[in-house]
Short mmCIF file of C-alpha atoms in Angstrom, two decimals:
data_model
loop_
_atom_site.label_atom_id
_atom_site.label_comp_id
_atom_site.label_asym_id
_atom_site.label_seq_id
_atom_site.Cartn_x
_atom_site.Cartn_y
_atom_site.Cartn_z
CA MET A 96 0.23 38.00 62.48
CA GLY A 97 -0.95 41.07 61.35
CA ILE A 98 -4.81 41.50 60.85
CA ARG A 99 -6.71 38.34 61.78
CA VAL A 100 -9.43 37.67 59.27
CA LEU A 101 -12.18 35.35 59.50
CA VAL A 102 -13.87 35.40 56.22
CA VAL A 103 -17.94 34.63 55.98
CA ASP A 104 -19.66 33.82 53.14
CA ASP A 105 -22.26 30.98 51.91
CA GLN A 106 -20.69 30.67 48.32
CA ALA A 107 -17.26 28.91 48.38
CA ILE A 108 -15.99 30.78 45.23
CA VAL A 109 -16.57 34.00 46.94
CA ARG A 110 -14.77 33.08 49.90
CA ALA A 111 -11.82 31.62 48.04
CA GLY A 112 -11.38 34.99 46.08
CA PHE A 113 -11.63 37.07 49.10
CA VAL A 114 -8.83 34.61 51.08
CA ALA A 115 -6.77 34.98 47.89
CA ILE A 116 -7.07 38.82 48.12
CA LEU A 117 -6.35 38.98 51.83
CA THR A 118 -3.34 36.16 52.09
CA ALA A 119 -1.62 38.06 49.43
CA GLU A 120 -1.20 41.14 51.78
CA ALA A 121 2.04 40.91 54.60
CA ASP A 122 -0.18 42.70 57.26
CA MET A 123 -3.10 40.15 56.73
CA THR A 124 -3.95 36.58 57.94
CA VAL A 125 -6.97 34.43 57.24
CA VAL A 126 -7.81 32.53 60.16
CA GLY A 127 -10.86 30.77 59.01
CA GLU A 128 -13.42 30.53 56.92
CA ALA A 129 -17.74 30.39 57.60
CA ALA A 130 -20.37 29.51 55.32
CA ASP A 131 -23.31 30.41 57.77
CA GLY A 132 -23.73 32.71 60.60
CA ASP A 133 -23.72 29.98 63.32
CA ALA A 134 -20.40 28.87 62.11
CA ALA A 135 -19.13 32.59 62.24
CA VAL A 136 -20.45 32.84 65.55
CA ALA A 137 -18.56 29.72 67.02
CA MET A 138 -15.38 30.39 64.82
CA SER A 139 -15.04 33.92 65.79
CA ALA A 140 -15.06 32.88 69.67
CA GLN A 141 -12.50 30.14 69.01
CA LEU A 142 -10.06 31.94 66.79
CA ALA A 143 -10.56 35.42 68.23
CA PRO A 144 -10.15 37.20 64.77
CA ASP A 145 -9.43 40.95 64.81
CA LEU A 146 -12.09 41.17 61.85
CA VAL A 147 -14.96 39.55 60.76
CA LEU A 148 -15.62 39.96 56.69
CA MET A 149 -19.53 39.04 56.96
CA ASP A 150 -22.09 38.38 54.23
CA ILE A 151 -25.75 39.37 54.86
CA ARG A 152 -27.87 36.81 53.05
CA MET A 153 -26.89 33.21 54.00
CA PRO A 154 -28.75 29.97 55.01
CA GLY A 155 -29.54 29.64 58.45
CA MET A 156 -28.58 32.23 60.62
CA ASP A 157 -28.21 35.26 58.64
CA GLY A 158 -25.58 37.79 58.72
CA LEU A 159 -27.38 40.60 60.58
CA THR A 160 -27.72 38.02 63.82
CA ALA A 161 -24.30 36.88 63.43
CA THR A 162 -23.10 40.54 63.53
CA ARG A 163 -25.08 41.11 66.63
CA LEU A 164 -24.12 38.13 68.53
CA ILE A 165 -20.29 38.56 67.74
CA THR A 166 -20.41 42.39 68.56
CA ASN A 167 -22.12 41.95 71.81
CA HIS A 168 -20.53 39.19 73.46
CA GLY A 169 -17.44 41.07 73.84
CA SER A 170 -15.13 39.17 71.49
CA GLY A 171 -13.24 42.36 70.35
CA ALA A 172 -13.89 41.51 66.52
CA ARG A 173 -15.24 44.34 64.38
CA VAL A 174 -17.18 43.14 61.51
CA LEU A 175 -17.23 44.42 58.01
CA VAL A 176 -20.43 43.87 56.40
CA LEU A 177 -20.26 43.25 52.41
CA THR A 178 -23.60 43.53 50.42
CA THR A 179 -24.98 43.97 47.04
CA PHE A 180 -27.31 46.96 45.73
CA ASP A 181 -30.24 44.74 46.58
CA LEU A 182 -29.50 44.33 50.14
CA ASP A 183 -29.09 47.80 51.25
CA ALA A 184 -32.37 47.72 53.21
CA TYR A 185 -30.09 45.87 55.49
CA VAL A 186 -27.30 48.72 56.10
CA TYR A 187 -29.16 50.67 58.90
CA GLU A 188 -30.35 47.08 61.05
CA ALA A 189 -26.41 45.70 60.43
CA LEU A 190 -24.63 49.12 61.65
CA ARG A 191 -27.28 48.74 64.65
CA ALA A 192 -26.25 45.23 65.30
CA GLY A 193 -22.69 46.43 65.63
CA ALA A 194 -20.96 46.43 62.22
CA SER A 195 -18.18 48.84 61.75
CA GLY A 196 -18.44 49.30 58.01
CA PHE A 197 -20.21 48.40 54.98
CA LEU A 198 -18.94 47.50 51.49
CA LEU A 199 -20.33 46.74 48.05
CA LYS A 200 -19.36 43.09 46.99
CA ASP A 201 -18.37 44.89 43.42
CA SER A 202 -15.77 47.01 45.53
CA GLU A 203 -12.28 46.99 44.06
CA PRO A 204 -9.91 45.03 45.91
CA GLU A 205 -7.61 47.76 46.95
CA ASP A 206 -10.64 49.32 48.32
CA LEU A 207 -11.60 46.24 50.40
CA LEU A 208 -8.06 45.98 51.78
CA ALA A 209 -8.16 49.73 52.68
CA ALA A 210 -11.55 49.58 54.43
CA ILE A 211 -10.22 46.44 56.24
CA ARG A 212 -7.37 48.24 57.58
CA VAL A 213 -9.38 51.18 58.74
CA VAL A 214 -11.89 48.97 60.64
CA ALA A 215 -9.09 46.92 62.25
CA SER A 216 -7.69 50.02 63.08
CA GLY A 217 -10.66 51.05 65.49
CA ASP A 218 -12.28 53.35 62.94
CA GLY A 219 -15.31 52.72 60.69
CA VAL A 220 -16.16 52.95 56.82
CA LEU A 221 -19.29 53.19 54.59
CA ALA A 222 -19.10 52.71 50.82
CA PRO A 223 -20.29 56.11 49.33
CA ALA A 224 -23.07 54.29 47.38
CA VAL A 225 -24.30 52.79 50.65
CA THR A 226 -24.00 56.20 52.49
CA GLY A 227 -26.55 57.53 50.11
CA ARG A 228 -28.93 54.80 50.37
CA LEU A 229 -28.51 55.18 54.33
CA ILE A 230 -29.29 58.88 54.20
CA ALA A 231 -32.11 58.43 51.91
CA ALA A 232 -33.70 56.04 54.39
CA PHE A 233 -33.68 58.98 56.96
CA ALA A 234 -34.80 61.16 54.25
CA ARG A 235 -37.90 59.01 53.86
CA GLY A 236 -38.77 59.56 57.58
CA ALA A 237 -37.27 56.19 59.13
CA SER A 238 -38.22 56.39 62.49
CA PHE A 239 -35.57 55.30 65.20
CA ALA A 240 -34.62 55.25 68.99
CA PRO A 241 -35.86 58.53 70.26
CA GLU A 242 -34.08 58.02 73.76
CA ILE A 243 -30.73 58.67 72.27
CA THR A 244 -31.69 62.43 71.69
CA ARG A 245 -30.86 62.64 75.45
CA ALA A 246 -27.11 61.64 75.19
CA LEU A 247 -26.57 65.03 73.13
CA ASP A 248 -26.82 66.86 76.33
CA SER A 249 -23.65 65.47 77.60
CA LEU A 250 -21.74 67.29 74.47
CA THR A 251 -20.38 70.68 74.42
CA ASN A 252 -21.46 73.06 71.67
CA ARG A 253 -17.79 72.32 69.93
CA GLU A 254 -18.22 68.57 70.19
CA ARG A 255 -21.95 68.80 68.74
CA GLU A 256 -20.37 70.70 65.99
CA ILE A 257 -17.64 68.27 65.59
CA LEU A 258 -20.11 65.60 65.33
CA VAL A 259 -22.42 67.58 62.78
CA LEU A 260 -18.75 67.34 60.85
CA VAL A 261 -18.07 63.96 61.02
CA ALA A 262 -21.62 62.85 59.97
CA THR A 263 -21.20 64.75 56.74
CA GLY A 264 -18.21 62.40 55.86
CA LEU A 265 -15.39 65.10 56.64
CA SER A 266 -12.11 63.93 57.74
CA ASN A 267 -10.18 65.21 60.72
CA ALA A 268 -7.78 67.19 58.38
CA GLU A 269 -11.10 68.50 56.56
CA ILE A 270 -12.50 69.26 59.79
CA GLY A 271 -9.54 71.00 61.49
CA ALA A 272 -9.45 73.42 58.15
CA ARG A 273 -13.22 74.02 58.40
CA LEU A 274 -12.72 75.13 62.17
CA GLU A 275 -9.26 76.53 61.98
CA VAL A 276 -8.05 74.37 64.84
CA ALA A 277 -5.15 71.62 64.98
CA VAL A 278 -5.89 68.41 63.61
CA GLY A 279 -4.59 66.98 67.09
CA THR A 280 -7.60 68.97 68.53
CA VAL A 281 -10.03 67.77 66.31
CA LYS A 282 -8.67 64.04 67.18
CA VAL A 283 -9.12 64.88 71.06
CA HIS A 284 -12.81 66.36 70.38
CA VAL A 285 -13.69 62.99 68.11
CA SER A 286 -12.61 60.71 70.99
CA SER A 287 -14.50 62.74 73.62
CA VAL A 288 -17.86 62.34 71.67
CA LEU A 289 -17.42 58.89 71.10
CA ASN A 290 -16.37 58.29 74.88
CA LYS A 291 -19.41 60.26 75.96
CA LEU A 292 -21.89 58.98 73.55
CA GLY A 293 -20.74 55.23 74.11
CA LEU A 294 -19.93 54.90 70.41
CA ARG A 295 -17.26 52.61 68.72
CA ASP A 296 -16.07 54.66 65.37
CA ARG A 297 -17.04 57.28 63.23
CA VAL A 298 -19.56 55.09 61.57
CA GLN A 299 -21.46 54.57 64.85
CA ALA A 300 -21.17 58.71 65.26
CA THR A 301 -22.88 59.26 62.14
CA ILE A 302 -25.58 56.96 62.60
CA PHE A 303 -26.29 58.79 65.87
CA ALA A 304 -26.35 62.12 64.17
CA TYR A 305 -29.12 61.04 61.96
CA GLU A 306 -31.05 59.24 64.68
CA SER A 307 -31.01 61.93 67.21
CA GLY A 308 -31.86 64.40 64.44
CA LEU A 309 -29.24 66.58 64.90
CA VAL A 310 -28.19 66.32 61.30
CA ARG A 311 -31.09 65.88 58.77
CA PRO A 312 -30.99 64.89 54.98
CA ALA A 313 -31.14 68.29 52.66
CA VAL A 314 -31.81 70.37 55.81
CA THR A 315 -29.12 72.63 57.76
CA PRO A 316 -27.90 70.84 60.75
CA THR A 317 -29.37 72.17 63.85
CA LEU A 318 -26.39 73.07 66.26
#
């Protein structure tokens, strides 16, 4: 069956476009379509998709609430959110709600497919434009949960260093080259960081790094 995807968007023509793109791929299967958050939550529980392709602004229950319910109820489904520039204010809240990735709706089909595969594999993804706006929110002095700073005490100095580099967007290979260590060693450290902090993927790790103050926009990271 490959990657089982639930497509959620209130516009039928948009859903049809996504379905056409996904069903053309040998490793993807669209198991259902939903037009609002209520249907998305119900169908996620019923169909057990691997990934939910989620719109944010919909009538009734919005994508933020639906994402929170889907990810908090242990369904195992991962959520990839699609947005437009005028909805980027929702990026942070969606990630906090449990989304594993964010893409803009005008992304190229190949970028969408790549993101689905990345998120379904257990990692996270953020569109570059979304990342820039997210970081800008921190630069404006956004205030987030202070209690997470205590979790940093569980990390070794090397793990804190790895977390900073992950938050700057470097891949495992790039981190390995920067620190002059094997990629396998980097993977072990990244996994350890995620496990200690109770995070699902690199996207959540990036958010944590900014929330905790370990990384600050335009400021040298504190290690």
